[in-house]
mmCIF file of C-alpha atoms in Angstrom:
data_model
loop_
_atom_site.group_PDB
_atom_site.id
_atom_site.type_symbol
_atom_site.label_atom_id
_atom_site.label_comp_id
_atom_site.label_asym_id
_atom_site.label_seq_id
_atom_site.Cartn_x
_atom_site.Cartn_y
_atom_site.Cartn_z
ATOM 1 C CA MET A 1102 118.980 121.648 75.772
ATOM 2 C CA SER A 1103 118.034 118.358 74.183
ATOM 3 C CA HIS A 1104 115.368 120.101 71.892
ATOM 4 C CA VAL A 1105 117.702 122.177 70.766
ATOM 5 C CA ALA A 1106 120.598 119.745 70.153
ATOM 6 C CA PHE A 1107 118.053 117.786 67.821
ATOM 7 C CA TRP A 1108 117.066 120.778 66.077
ATOM 8 C CA THR A 1109 120.304 121.937 65.011
ATOM 9 C CA GLY A 1110 121.631 118.508 64.225
ATOM 10 C CA LYS A 1111 124.073 118.873 67.236
ATOM 11 C CA SER A 1112 122.864 115.952 69.456
ATOM 12 C CA SER A 1113 124.658 113.366 66.889
ATOM 13 C CA GLU A 1114 128.042 114.943 66.967
ATOM 14 C CA GLY A 1115 130.548 113.803 70.220
ATOM 15 C CA VAL A 1116 130.434 114.055 73.724
ATOM 16 C CA VAL A 1117 128.869 117.316 74.098
ATOM 17 C CA GLY A 1118 125.964 116.186 71.508
ATOM 18 C CA GLY A 1119 125.830 113.171 73.652
ATOM 19 C CA LEU A 1120 125.257 115.213 76.923
ATOM 20 C CA ALA A 1121 122.791 117.907 75.394
ATOM 21 C CA ALA A 1122 120.720 114.857 73.814
ATOM 22 C CA ARG A 1123 120.395 113.452 77.106
ATOM 23 C CA GLY A 1124 119.100 116.911 78.640
ATOM 24 C CA GLU A 1125 116.041 115.020 78.105
ATOM 25 C CA LEU A 1126 116.561 113.501 81.707
ATOM 26 C CA GLY A 1127 115.083 116.643 83.087
ATOM 27 C CA VAL A 1128 111.985 114.812 82.689
ATOM 28 C CA ALA A 1129 112.766 112.380 85.229
ATOM 29 C CA VAL A 1130 113.926 115.291 87.463
ATOM 30 C CA PHE A 1131 110.648 116.710 87.054
ATOM 31 C CA PHE A 1132 108.692 113.430 87.520
ATOM 32 C CA ALA A 1133 110.601 112.385 90.825
ATOM 33 C CA LEU A 1134 110.464 116.080 92.145
ATOM 34 C CA SER A 1135 106.903 116.249 91.537
ATOM 35 C CA ALA A 1136 106.289 112.770 93.416
ATOM 36 C CA PHE A 1137 108.867 113.972 96.256
ATOM 37 C CA LEU A 1138 106.713 117.006 96.986
ATOM 38 C CA LEU A 1139 103.300 115.699 96.461
ATOM 39 C CA SER A 1140 103.288 112.729 98.550
ATOM 40 C CA ALA A 1141 104.873 114.325 101.762
ATOM 41 C CA PRO A 1142 101.447 114.477 103.401
ATOM 42 C CA PHE A 1143 100.384 110.935 102.791
ATOM 43 C CA VAL A 1144 103.989 109.609 104.135
ATOM 44 C CA ARG A 1145 103.786 112.051 107.025
ATOM 45 C CA ARG A 1146 100.258 110.687 107.997
ATOM 46 C CA ALA A 1147 101.783 107.143 107.528
ATOM 47 C CA LEU A 1148 104.384 107.923 109.897
ATOM 48 C CA GLY A 1149 101.839 109.052 112.694
ATOM 49 C CA ARG A 1150 102.962 112.754 111.928
ATOM 50 C CA PRO A 1151 100.064 115.539 111.459
ATOM 51 C CA ALA A 1152 99.679 116.567 107.742
ATOM 52 C CA ARG A 1153 97.024 118.952 106.320
ATOM 53 C CA TRP A 1154 95.120 117.494 102.902
ATOM 54 C CA SER A 1155 92.280 117.447 101.353
ATOM 55 C CA PRO A 1156 90.899 116.137 97.908
ATOM 56 C CA GLY A 1157 89.553 119.943 96.849
ATOM 57 C CA THR A 1158 92.364 121.697 98.107
ATOM 58 C CA TYR A 1159 94.660 119.221 96.100
ATOM 59 C CA LEU A 1160 92.742 119.413 92.704
ATOM 60 C CA VAL A 1161 92.360 123.157 92.741
ATOM 61 C CA ARG A 1162 95.773 124.054 93.432
ATOM 62 C CA ARG A 1163 97.285 121.311 91.082
ATOM 63 C CA ALA A 1164 95.027 122.860 88.345
ATOM 64 C CA ALA A 1165 95.946 126.391 89.459
ATOM 65 C CA ARG A 1166 99.708 125.435 88.646
ATOM 66 C CA ILE A 1167 99.360 123.573 85.560
ATOM 67 C CA MET A 1168 96.380 124.988 83.501
ATOM 68 C CA PRO A 1169 96.713 128.534 83.059
ATOM 69 C CA ALA A 1170 100.246 128.719 82.054
ATOM 70 C CA TYR A 1171 99.420 125.680 79.953
ATOM 71 C CA LEU A 1172 96.514 127.070 78.124
ATOM 72 C CA LEU A 1173 98.192 130.581 77.394
ATOM 73 C CA ALA A 1174 101.292 128.641 75.798
ATOM 74 C CA LEU A 1175 98.364 126.602 73.882
ATOM 75 C CA ALA A 1176 97.113 129.544 72.453
ATOM 76 C CA GLY A 1177 100.255 130.458 71.319
ATOM 77 C CA VAL A 1178 100.986 127.134 69.791
ATOM 78 C CA VAL A 1179 97.950 127.250 67.753
ATOM 79 C CA THR A 1180 98.278 130.849 66.672
ATOM 80 C CA ALA A 1181 102.003 129.876 65.578
ATOM 81 C CA ALA A 1182 100.760 126.951 63.564
ATOM 82 C CA ALA A 1183 97.884 128.935 61.939
ATOM 83 C CA LEU A 1184 100.307 131.574 60.742
ATOM 84 C CA LEU A 1185 103.346 129.814 59.927
ATOM 85 C CA GLY A 1186 101.331 127.139 57.893
ATOM 86 C CA GLY A 1187 103.213 124.451 56.388
ATOM 87 C CA ALA A 1188 104.362 121.222 58.639
ATOM 88 C CA ALA A 1189 103.568 123.415 61.818
ATOM 89 C CA ALA A 1190 99.903 123.597 60.819
ATOM 90 C CA ASP A 1191 99.452 119.800 59.546
ATOM 91 C CA VAL A 1192 97.935 118.918 62.760
ATOM 92 C CA LEU A 1193 95.853 122.050 63.337
ATOM 93 C CA ASP A 1194 92.148 120.820 63.363
ATOM 94 C CA VAL A 1195 89.264 120.603 66.116
ATOM 95 C CA PRO A 1196 89.948 117.090 67.417
ATOM 96 C CA THR A 1197 93.779 117.682 67.878
ATOM 97 C CA VAL A 1198 92.878 121.136 69.822
ATOM 98 C CA LEU A 1199 90.294 119.251 72.030
ATOM 99 C CA VAL A 1200 92.489 116.509 73.010
ATOM 100 C CA HIS A 1201 95.234 119.211 74.085
ATOM 101 C CA LEU A 1202 92.695 121.398 76.163
ATOM 102 C CA VAL A 1203 92.589 118.070 78.394
ATOM 103 C CA ILE A 1204 96.042 117.596 78.209
ATOM 104 C CA GLY A 1205 95.377 114.129 76.471
ATOM 105 C CA GLN A 1206 98.002 114.230 73.664
ATOM 106 C CA GLY A 1207 100.180 111.894 75.663
ATOM 107 C CA TRP A 1208 97.704 109.340 74.892
ATOM 108 C CA THR A 1209 96.744 109.910 71.128
ATOM 109 C CA GLY A 1210 100.617 110.733 70.278
ATOM 110 C CA ARG A 1211 99.174 113.178 68.066
ATOM 111 C CA THR A 1212 100.379 116.945 68.866
ATOM 112 C CA PHE A 1213 101.871 120.128 67.208
ATOM 113 C CA PRO A 1214 105.678 120.345 66.277
ATOM 114 C CA SER A 1215 105.907 123.109 68.705
ATOM 115 C CA PHE A 1216 104.510 121.152 71.441
ATOM 116 C CA THR A 1217 105.620 117.595 71.483
ATOM 117 C CA GLN A 1218 107.262 117.930 75.117
ATOM 118 C CA THR A 1219 104.025 118.240 76.673
ATOM 119 C CA TRP A 1220 103.279 114.496 76.281
ATOM 120 C CA SER A 1221 104.775 114.528 79.815
ATOM 121 C CA LEU A 1222 101.837 116.810 81.073
ATOM 122 C CA THR A 1223 99.686 114.085 80.592
ATOM 123 C CA THR A 1224 101.650 111.575 82.613
ATOM 124 C CA GLU A 1225 101.965 114.072 85.120
ATOM 125 C CA VAL A 1226 98.369 114.753 85.477
ATOM 126 C CA THR A 1227 97.883 111.144 85.572
ATOM 127 C CA PHE A 1228 100.212 110.631 88.612
ATOM 128 C CA TYR A 1229 97.963 113.603 90.251
ATOM 129 C CA LEU A 1230 94.916 111.723 89.840
ATOM 130 C CA LEU A 1231 96.577 107.959 91.098
ATOM 131 C CA LEU A 1232 98.400 109.606 93.724
ATOM 132 C CA PRO A 1233 95.763 109.393 96.461
ATOM 133 C CA LEU A 1234 94.757 106.408 95.486
ATOM 134 C CA VAL A 1235 97.723 104.566 95.973
ATOM 135 C CA ALA A 1236 98.096 106.139 99.003
ATOM 136 C CA LEU A 1237 94.639 104.958 100.380
ATOM 137 C CA LEU A 1238 95.813 101.368 99.139
ATOM 138 C CA LEU A 1239 98.781 101.242 101.299
ATOM 139 C CA ALA A 1240 97.253 102.879 104.103
ATOM 140 C CA ARG A 1241 96.002 99.661 105.428
ATOM 141 C CA PRO A 1242 99.178 97.950 105.357
ATOM 142 C CA THR A 1243 100.969 100.210 107.089
ATOM 143 C CA LYS A 1244 98.469 100.738 109.724
ATOM 144 C CA GLY A 1245 99.219 100.358 113.363
ATOM 145 C CA ALA A 1246 102.920 99.556 112.400
ATOM 146 C CA ALA A 1247 105.966 101.232 114.036
ATOM 147 C CA PRO A 1248 107.158 104.361 112.240
ATOM 148 C CA THR A 1249 110.269 102.661 111.096
ATOM 149 C CA ALA A 1250 108.199 99.483 110.001
ATOM 150 C CA THR A 1251 106.235 101.937 108.179
ATOM 151 C CA ALA A 1252 108.975 103.613 106.472
ATOM 152 C CA ARG A 1253 110.459 100.360 105.355
ATOM 153 C CA ARG A 1254 107.435 98.933 104.102
ATOM 154 C CA LEU A 1255 106.606 101.922 102.294
ATOM 155 C CA LEU A 1256 110.180 101.787 100.724
ATOM 156 C CA VAL A 1257 109.414 98.054 99.496
ATOM 157 C CA ALA A 1258 106.246 99.382 98.001
ATOM 158 C CA CYS A 1259 108.265 101.858 96.190
ATOM 159 C CA GLY A 1260 110.714 99.401 94.808
ATOM 160 C CA VAL A 1261 108.300 97.124 93.544
ATOM 161 C CA VAL A 1262 106.537 99.696 91.679
ATOM 162 C CA ALA A 1263 109.649 101.174 90.151
ATOM 163 C CA VAL A 1264 110.672 97.451 89.043
ATOM 164 C CA VAL A 1265 107.140 97.116 87.408
ATOM 165 C CA GLY A 1266 108.009 100.375 85.700
ATOM 166 C CA LEU A 1267 111.173 99.080 84.376
ATOM 167 C CA LEU A 1268 109.543 96.117 82.944
ATOM 168 C CA GLY A 1269 107.242 98.196 81.289
ATOM 169 C CA GLN A 1270 109.749 99.948 79.659
ATOM 170 C CA GLY A 1271 111.445 96.806 78.694
ATOM 171 C CA PHE A 1272 108.244 95.720 77.266
ATOM 172 C CA THR A 1273 107.809 98.532 74.663
ATOM 173 C CA GLY A 1274 111.026 96.861 72.984
ATOM 174 C CA VAL A 1275 108.859 93.622 71.950
ATOM 175 C CA LEU A 1276 105.854 95.426 71.041
ATOM 176 C CA PRO A 1277 105.358 95.291 67.345
ATOM 177 C CA ASP A 1278 103.486 98.735 66.793
ATOM 178 C CA PRO A 1279 105.414 101.492 67.593
ATOM 179 C CA ASP A 1280 102.614 103.785 68.678
ATOM 180 C CA PRO A 1281 101.406 101.721 71.521
ATOM 181 C CA ALA A 1282 104.802 100.947 72.373
ATOM 182 C CA GLY A 1283 105.653 104.923 72.338
ATOM 183 C CA VAL A 1284 102.326 105.395 74.561
ATOM 184 C CA LEU A 1285 103.460 102.872 77.035
ATOM 185 C CA GLY A 1286 107.030 104.343 77.156
ATOM 186 C CA THR A 1287 105.891 107.762 78.124
ATOM 187 C CA SER A 1288 103.099 106.967 80.350
ATOM 188 C CA VAL A 1289 102.719 107.001 84.252
ATOM 189 C CA ALA A 1290 103.042 103.177 84.011
ATOM 190 C CA GLY A 1291 105.878 103.314 81.893
ATOM 191 C CA HIS A 1292 107.609 106.129 83.803
ATOM 192 C CA ALA A 1293 106.489 104.714 87.729
ATOM 193 C CA ALA A 1294 110.141 104.213 88.445
ATOM 194 C CA TRP A 1295 110.768 108.019 88.530
ATOM 195 C CA PHE A 1296 107.916 108.809 90.595
ATOM 196 C CA ALA A 1297 108.686 105.891 92.870
ATOM 197 C CA LEU A 1298 112.031 106.809 93.426
ATOM 198 C CA GLY A 1299 110.797 110.537 94.391
ATOM 199 C CA THR A 1300 108.382 108.857 97.139
ATOM 200 C CA ALA A 1301 111.508 106.809 98.213
ATOM 201 C CA VAL A 1302 113.384 110.145 98.975
ATOM 202 C CA THR A 1303 110.273 111.833 100.731
ATOM 203 C CA VAL A 1304 109.939 108.501 103.021
ATOM 204 C CA VAL A 1305 114.048 108.866 103.905
ATOM 205 C CA ILE A 1306 113.392 112.779 104.477
ATOM 206 C CA GLU A 1307 110.212 112.221 106.689
ATOM 207 C CA ALA A 1308 111.660 109.212 108.547
ATOM 208 C CA GLU A 1309 114.413 111.425 109.412
ATOM 209 C CA GLN A 1310 112.506 114.382 110.539
ATOM 210 C CA ALA A 1311 110.355 112.230 112.506
ATOM 211 C CA GLY A 1312 113.203 110.836 114.575
ATOM 212 C CA HIS A 1313 113.058 107.306 112.917
ATOM 213 C CA PRO A 1314 116.105 107.203 110.525
ATOM 214 C CA LEU A 1315 115.895 104.287 108.491
ATOM 215 C CA THR A 1316 119.824 103.585 109.087
ATOM 216 C CA ARG A 1317 122.769 105.344 110.346
ATOM 217 C CA HIS A 1318 125.197 103.346 107.886
ATOM 218 C CA PRO A 1319 128.351 105.910 107.498
ATOM 219 C CA ALA A 1320 128.116 105.600 103.742
ATOM 220 C CA VAL A 1321 124.264 106.774 103.970
ATOM 221 C CA GLU A 1322 125.316 109.478 106.401
ATOM 222 C CA PHE A 1323 127.998 110.602 104.174
ATOM 223 C CA LEU A 1324 125.697 110.918 100.981
ATOM 224 C CA ARG A 1325 123.147 112.755 103.229
ATOM 225 C CA THR A 1326 125.765 115.202 104.098
ATOM 226 C CA SER A 1327 127.789 115.767 100.932
ATOM 227 C CA PRO A 1328 125.959 117.506 97.972
ATOM 228 C CA GLY A 1329 129.230 117.804 96.595
ATOM 229 C CA THR A 1330 129.434 114.108 96.009
ATOM 230 C CA LEU A 1331 126.231 113.289 94.456
ATOM 231 C CA LEU A 1332 126.666 116.044 92.167
ATOM 232 C CA VAL A 1333 129.540 114.464 90.944
ATOM 233 C CA LEU A 1334 127.973 111.183 90.782
ATOM 234 C CA ALA A 1335 124.989 112.577 88.888
ATOM 235 C CA GLY A 1336 127.378 113.914 86.276
ATOM 236 C CA VAL A 1337 128.948 110.831 85.588
ATOM 237 C CA LEU A 1338 126.038 109.165 85.262
ATOM 238 C CA TRP A 1339 124.943 111.611 82.979
ATOM 239 C CA LEU A 1340 128.115 111.053 81.020
ATOM 240 C CA VAL A 1341 127.468 107.308 80.780
ATOM 241 C CA ALA A 1342 123.794 107.876 79.798
ATOM 242 C CA SER A 1343 124.995 110.054 76.950
ATOM 243 C CA THR A 1344 126.901 106.991 75.338
ATOM 244 C CA ASP A 1345 124.840 104.370 72.936
ATOM 245 C CA VAL A 1346 123.962 102.282 76.223
ATOM 246 C CA ALA A 1347 120.757 104.430 76.803
ATOM 247 C CA GLY A 1348 119.803 104.130 72.930
ATOM 248 C CA PRO A 1349 119.875 106.296 69.823
ATOM 249 C CA ARG A 1350 120.290 110.071 70.291
ATOM 250 C CA GLY A 1351 117.699 110.812 67.584
ATOM 251 C CA LEU A 1352 114.063 109.438 66.574
ATOM 252 C CA GLU A 1353 115.240 105.911 65.869
ATOM 253 C CA PRO A 1354 113.261 103.252 68.298
ATOM 254 C CA ALA A 1355 115.276 101.876 70.805
ATOM 255 C CA SER A 1356 115.327 98.346 72.175
ATOM 256 C CA GLY A 1357 113.786 97.223 75.256
ATOM 257 C CA ALA A 1358 117.325 96.791 76.884
ATOM 258 C CA GLU A 1359 118.432 100.289 75.833
ATOM 259 C CA SER A 1360 115.102 101.721 77.214
ATOM 260 C CA VAL A 1361 115.636 100.490 80.409
ATOM 261 C CA ALA A 1362 118.966 101.214 80.740
ATOM 262 C CA ALA A 1363 118.097 104.821 79.961
ATOM 263 C CA GLU A 1364 115.235 104.949 82.352
ATOM 264 C CA ALA A 1365 117.306 103.425 85.336
ATOM 265 C CA LEU A 1366 120.185 105.959 84.150
ATOM 266 C CA TYR A 1367 118.042 109.036 84.055
ATOM 267 C CA GLY A 1368 116.208 108.090 87.423
ATOM 268 C CA LEU A 1369 119.386 107.611 89.173
ATOM 269 C CA VAL A 1370 120.766 111.147 87.942
ATOM 270 C CA ALA A 1371 117.587 112.224 89.333
ATOM 271 C CA GLY A 1372 117.621 110.664 92.562
ATOM 272 C CA CYS A 1373 121.467 112.119 92.925
ATOM 273 C CA LEU A 1374 120.004 115.505 92.360
ATOM 274 C CA LEU A 1375 117.139 115.251 94.843
ATOM 275 C CA LEU A 1376 119.222 113.920 97.514
ATOM 276 C CA ALA A 1377 121.727 116.486 96.856
ATOM 277 C CA ALA A 1378 118.745 119.397 97.179
ATOM 278 C CA THR A 1379 117.692 117.877 100.537
ATOM 279 C CA THR A 1380 121.168 117.695 102.087
ATOM 280 C CA ARG A 1381 120.868 118.250 105.791
ATOM 281 C CA GLY A 1382 120.948 121.932 106.517
ATOM 282 C CA LEU A 1383 121.230 123.190 102.729
ATOM 283 C CA THR A 1384 117.799 124.989 103.038
ATOM 284 C CA GLU A 1385 118.611 126.885 105.551
ATOM 285 C CA LEU A 1386 121.988 127.843 104.029
ATOM 286 C CA LEU A 1387 120.723 128.707 100.560
ATOM 287 C CA THR A 1388 117.701 130.733 102.206
ATOM 288 C CA ASP A 1389 120.567 133.275 103.498
ATOM 289 C CA SER A 1390 122.576 133.008 100.286
ATOM 290 C CA PRO A 1391 122.850 135.478 97.830
ATOM 291 C CA LEU A 1392 121.564 132.781 95.365
ATOM 292 C CA ALA A 1393 118.281 132.522 96.960
ATOM 293 C CA GLY A 1394 116.566 135.133 94.781
ATOM 294 C CA PRO A 1395 117.980 134.122 91.435
ATOM 295 C CA ALA A 1396 117.393 130.395 92.239
ATOM 296 C CA ARG A 1397 113.738 131.151 93.759
ATOM 297 C CA TRP A 1398 113.263 133.141 90.293
ATOM 298 C CA LEU A 1399 114.445 129.924 88.168
ATOM 299 C CA GLY A 1400 111.793 127.732 89.932
ATOM 300 C CA ASP A 1401 109.080 129.908 89.282
ATOM 301 C CA THR A 1402 109.683 130.396 85.856
ATOM 302 C CA SER A 1403 111.255 126.877 84.947
ATOM 303 C CA TYR A 1404 107.385 125.561 83.913
ATOM 304 C CA ALA A 1405 106.836 128.227 81.385
ATOM 305 C CA VAL A 1406 110.201 127.641 80.040
ATOM 306 C CA PHE A 1407 109.166 124.122 79.453
ATOM 307 C CA LEU A 1408 106.133 125.149 77.626
ATOM 308 C CA TRP A 1409 107.403 127.670 75.937
ATOM 309 C CA HIS A 1410 110.942 126.836 74.490
ATOM 310 C CA VAL A 1411 110.016 124.548 71.410
ATOM 311 C CA LEU A 1412 107.704 127.052 70.071
ATOM 312 C CA VAL A 1413 110.548 129.623 70.417
ATOM 313 C CA LEU A 1414 112.804 127.171 68.515
ATOM 314 C CA GLN A 1415 110.316 126.887 65.868
ATOM 315 C CA VAL A 1416 109.457 130.416 65.360
ATOM 316 C CA SER A 1417 113.056 131.316 65.397
ATOM 317 C CA PHE A 1418 113.747 128.636 62.430
ATOM 318 C CA ALA A 1419 110.930 129.929 60.635
ATOM 319 C CA LEU A 1420 111.988 133.858 61.110
ATOM 320 C CA LEU A 1421 115.702 133.232 60.687
ATOM 321 C CA ASP A 1422 115.319 130.657 57.774
ATOM 322 C CA LEU A 1423 117.670 128.354 59.912
ATOM 323 C CA GLN A 1424 118.051 124.751 58.268
ATOM 324 C CA LEU A 1425 116.941 122.216 60.353
ATOM 325 C CA PHE A 1426 119.967 119.679 61.501
ATOM 326 C CA ALA A 1427 122.120 122.357 60.204
ATOM 327 C CA ALA A 1428 122.046 125.394 62.447
ATOM 328 C CA PRO A 1429 124.270 126.482 65.064
ATOM 329 C CA PHE A 1430 123.966 125.069 68.205
ATOM 330 C CA VAL A 1431 125.540 127.611 70.649
ATOM 331 C CA LEU A 1432 123.642 130.639 68.998
ATOM 332 C CA THR A 1433 120.584 128.628 68.892
ATOM 333 C CA LEU A 1434 120.854 127.738 72.617
ATOM 334 C CA VAL A 1435 121.334 131.258 73.695
ATOM 335 C CA LEU A 1436 118.657 132.611 71.541
ATOM 336 C CA THR A 1437 115.758 130.024 72.481
ATOM 337 C CA THR A 1438 117.135 130.469 76.447
ATOM 338 C CA VAL A 1439 117.049 134.085 76.654
ATOM 339 C CA LEU A 1440 113.627 134.447 74.590
ATOM 340 C CA SER A 1441 112.232 131.269 76.492
ATOM 341 C CA LEU A 1442 112.913 133.200 79.937
ATOM 342 C CA GLY A 1443 111.608 136.360 79.038
ATOM 343 C CA LEU A 1444 108.161 134.859 77.918
ATOM 344 C CA ALA A 1445 108.357 132.648 81.192
ATOM 345 C CA HIS A 1446 108.959 135.784 83.066
ATOM 346 C CA LEU A 1447 105.831 137.346 81.635
ATOM 347 C CA SER A 1448 103.829 134.082 82.044
ATOM 348 C CA TRP A 1449 104.769 133.799 85.622
ATOM 349 C CA SER A 1450 104.054 137.633 86.612
ATOM 350 C CA LEU A 1451 100.715 137.960 84.874
ATOM 351 C CA VAL A 1452 99.071 134.900 84.807
ATOM 352 C CA GLU A 1453 100.500 132.009 86.930
ATOM 353 C CA ARG A 1454 101.300 133.836 90.229
ATOM 354 C CA PRO A 1455 97.917 135.620 90.365
ATOM 355 C CA VAL A 1456 95.844 132.535 89.907
ATOM 356 C CA LEU A 1457 98.224 130.739 92.455
ATOM 357 C CA ALA A 1458 97.437 133.200 94.805
ATOM 358 C CA LEU A 1459 93.992 133.415 94.104
ATOM 359 C CA ALA A 1460 93.853 129.203 94.457
ATOM 360 C CA HIS A 1461 95.569 129.514 97.927
ATOM 361 C CA ARG A 1462 93.307 132.161 99.239
ATOM 362 C CA ARG A 1463 89.952 130.615 98.253
ATOM 363 C CA ARG A 1464 91.352 127.885 100.312
ATOM 364 C CA HIS A 1465 91.868 129.657 103.332
ATOM 365 C CA ALA A 1466 95.887 129.129 103.424
ATOM 366 C CA PRO A 1467 98.440 131.604 102.871
ATOM 367 C CA VAL A 1468 100.564 131.892 99.712
ATOM 368 C CA PRO A 1469 103.857 129.993 100.460
ATOM 369 C CA GLN A 1470 106.607 132.599 101.473
ATOM 370 C CA PRO A 1471 110.331 132.238 101.661
ATOM 371 C CA ALA A 1472 111.652 131.498 105.080
ATOM 372 C CA PRO A 1473 112.601 134.795 106.931
ATOM 373 C CA ARG A 1474 116.067 135.844 107.306
ATOM 374 C CA ALA A 1475 117.826 135.460 110.814
#
């Protein structure tokens, strides 16, 4: 949504434009969710619960999930750049393509106009590599402690990492060169707060499931059983983030304070959504719901939608002769959504799912299946 708002010029118009522009907070949700899922085995082990994990399986499955769809989309981006020419081909050279092959564009800041969103994959892959190392560093301070004490220590560690990340965002506002500031702001260090938040939710959930809840305060109990309240709170925070407090809506550089405000607000929205999704009993309820199938399909195709939607925008603007910053927002949003979902479905069905199935079979583990109906 945020890219459509920017390309059509809607991001500078009113409340709707502000909400659309701040659709970029989906990156915070992505990072928090990634940390929530991938940190689970380490948190379980720290709490004294059994958890299967091995470096080989971890790396193979991460590569299988990220690389096939990414390489397919990259091929589409390079092909479109060669065919469209002009600004689309300004960075079409061998060094840029090679950097993209190793997902290093987040560090160089040089990418294709239709692949700008993939800076986040550089950050995500860096997180994949750092997570086991951080877990190893935290293993000794938590070793031998009672589960509740261990969980609290892990939460403190998450808090420290989050504060460091927010300080990093603030530091981007004082760097004289915008290029290093941009790299820092989008790096795993700059977004450490979002990863820490996802891990903190994992600690809370795993402690509950281990029979050692961190607190039974009525307010916490209410939030753990009230997804509607959390969704409303997420909406309010999104509305606040749509104002100038979170910085400019366009490409103008944000101040350090604005960067910190955006980081905190986006992270809080992600935290509310993540807590709402992990409400006690909600998974079982949704599994037996008619929404289970569509929700699972959207989850399966979401990564490919992320990869393809900006390219769809670029090609649509070129073929329909749409004017940048002056195109119809609703029509462009519908067209981009429909085409991106179609491409994503093909990517999931023909490439991603078969590769994931192979990766799981090679590691002698079953492909995850939905929970059986009662």
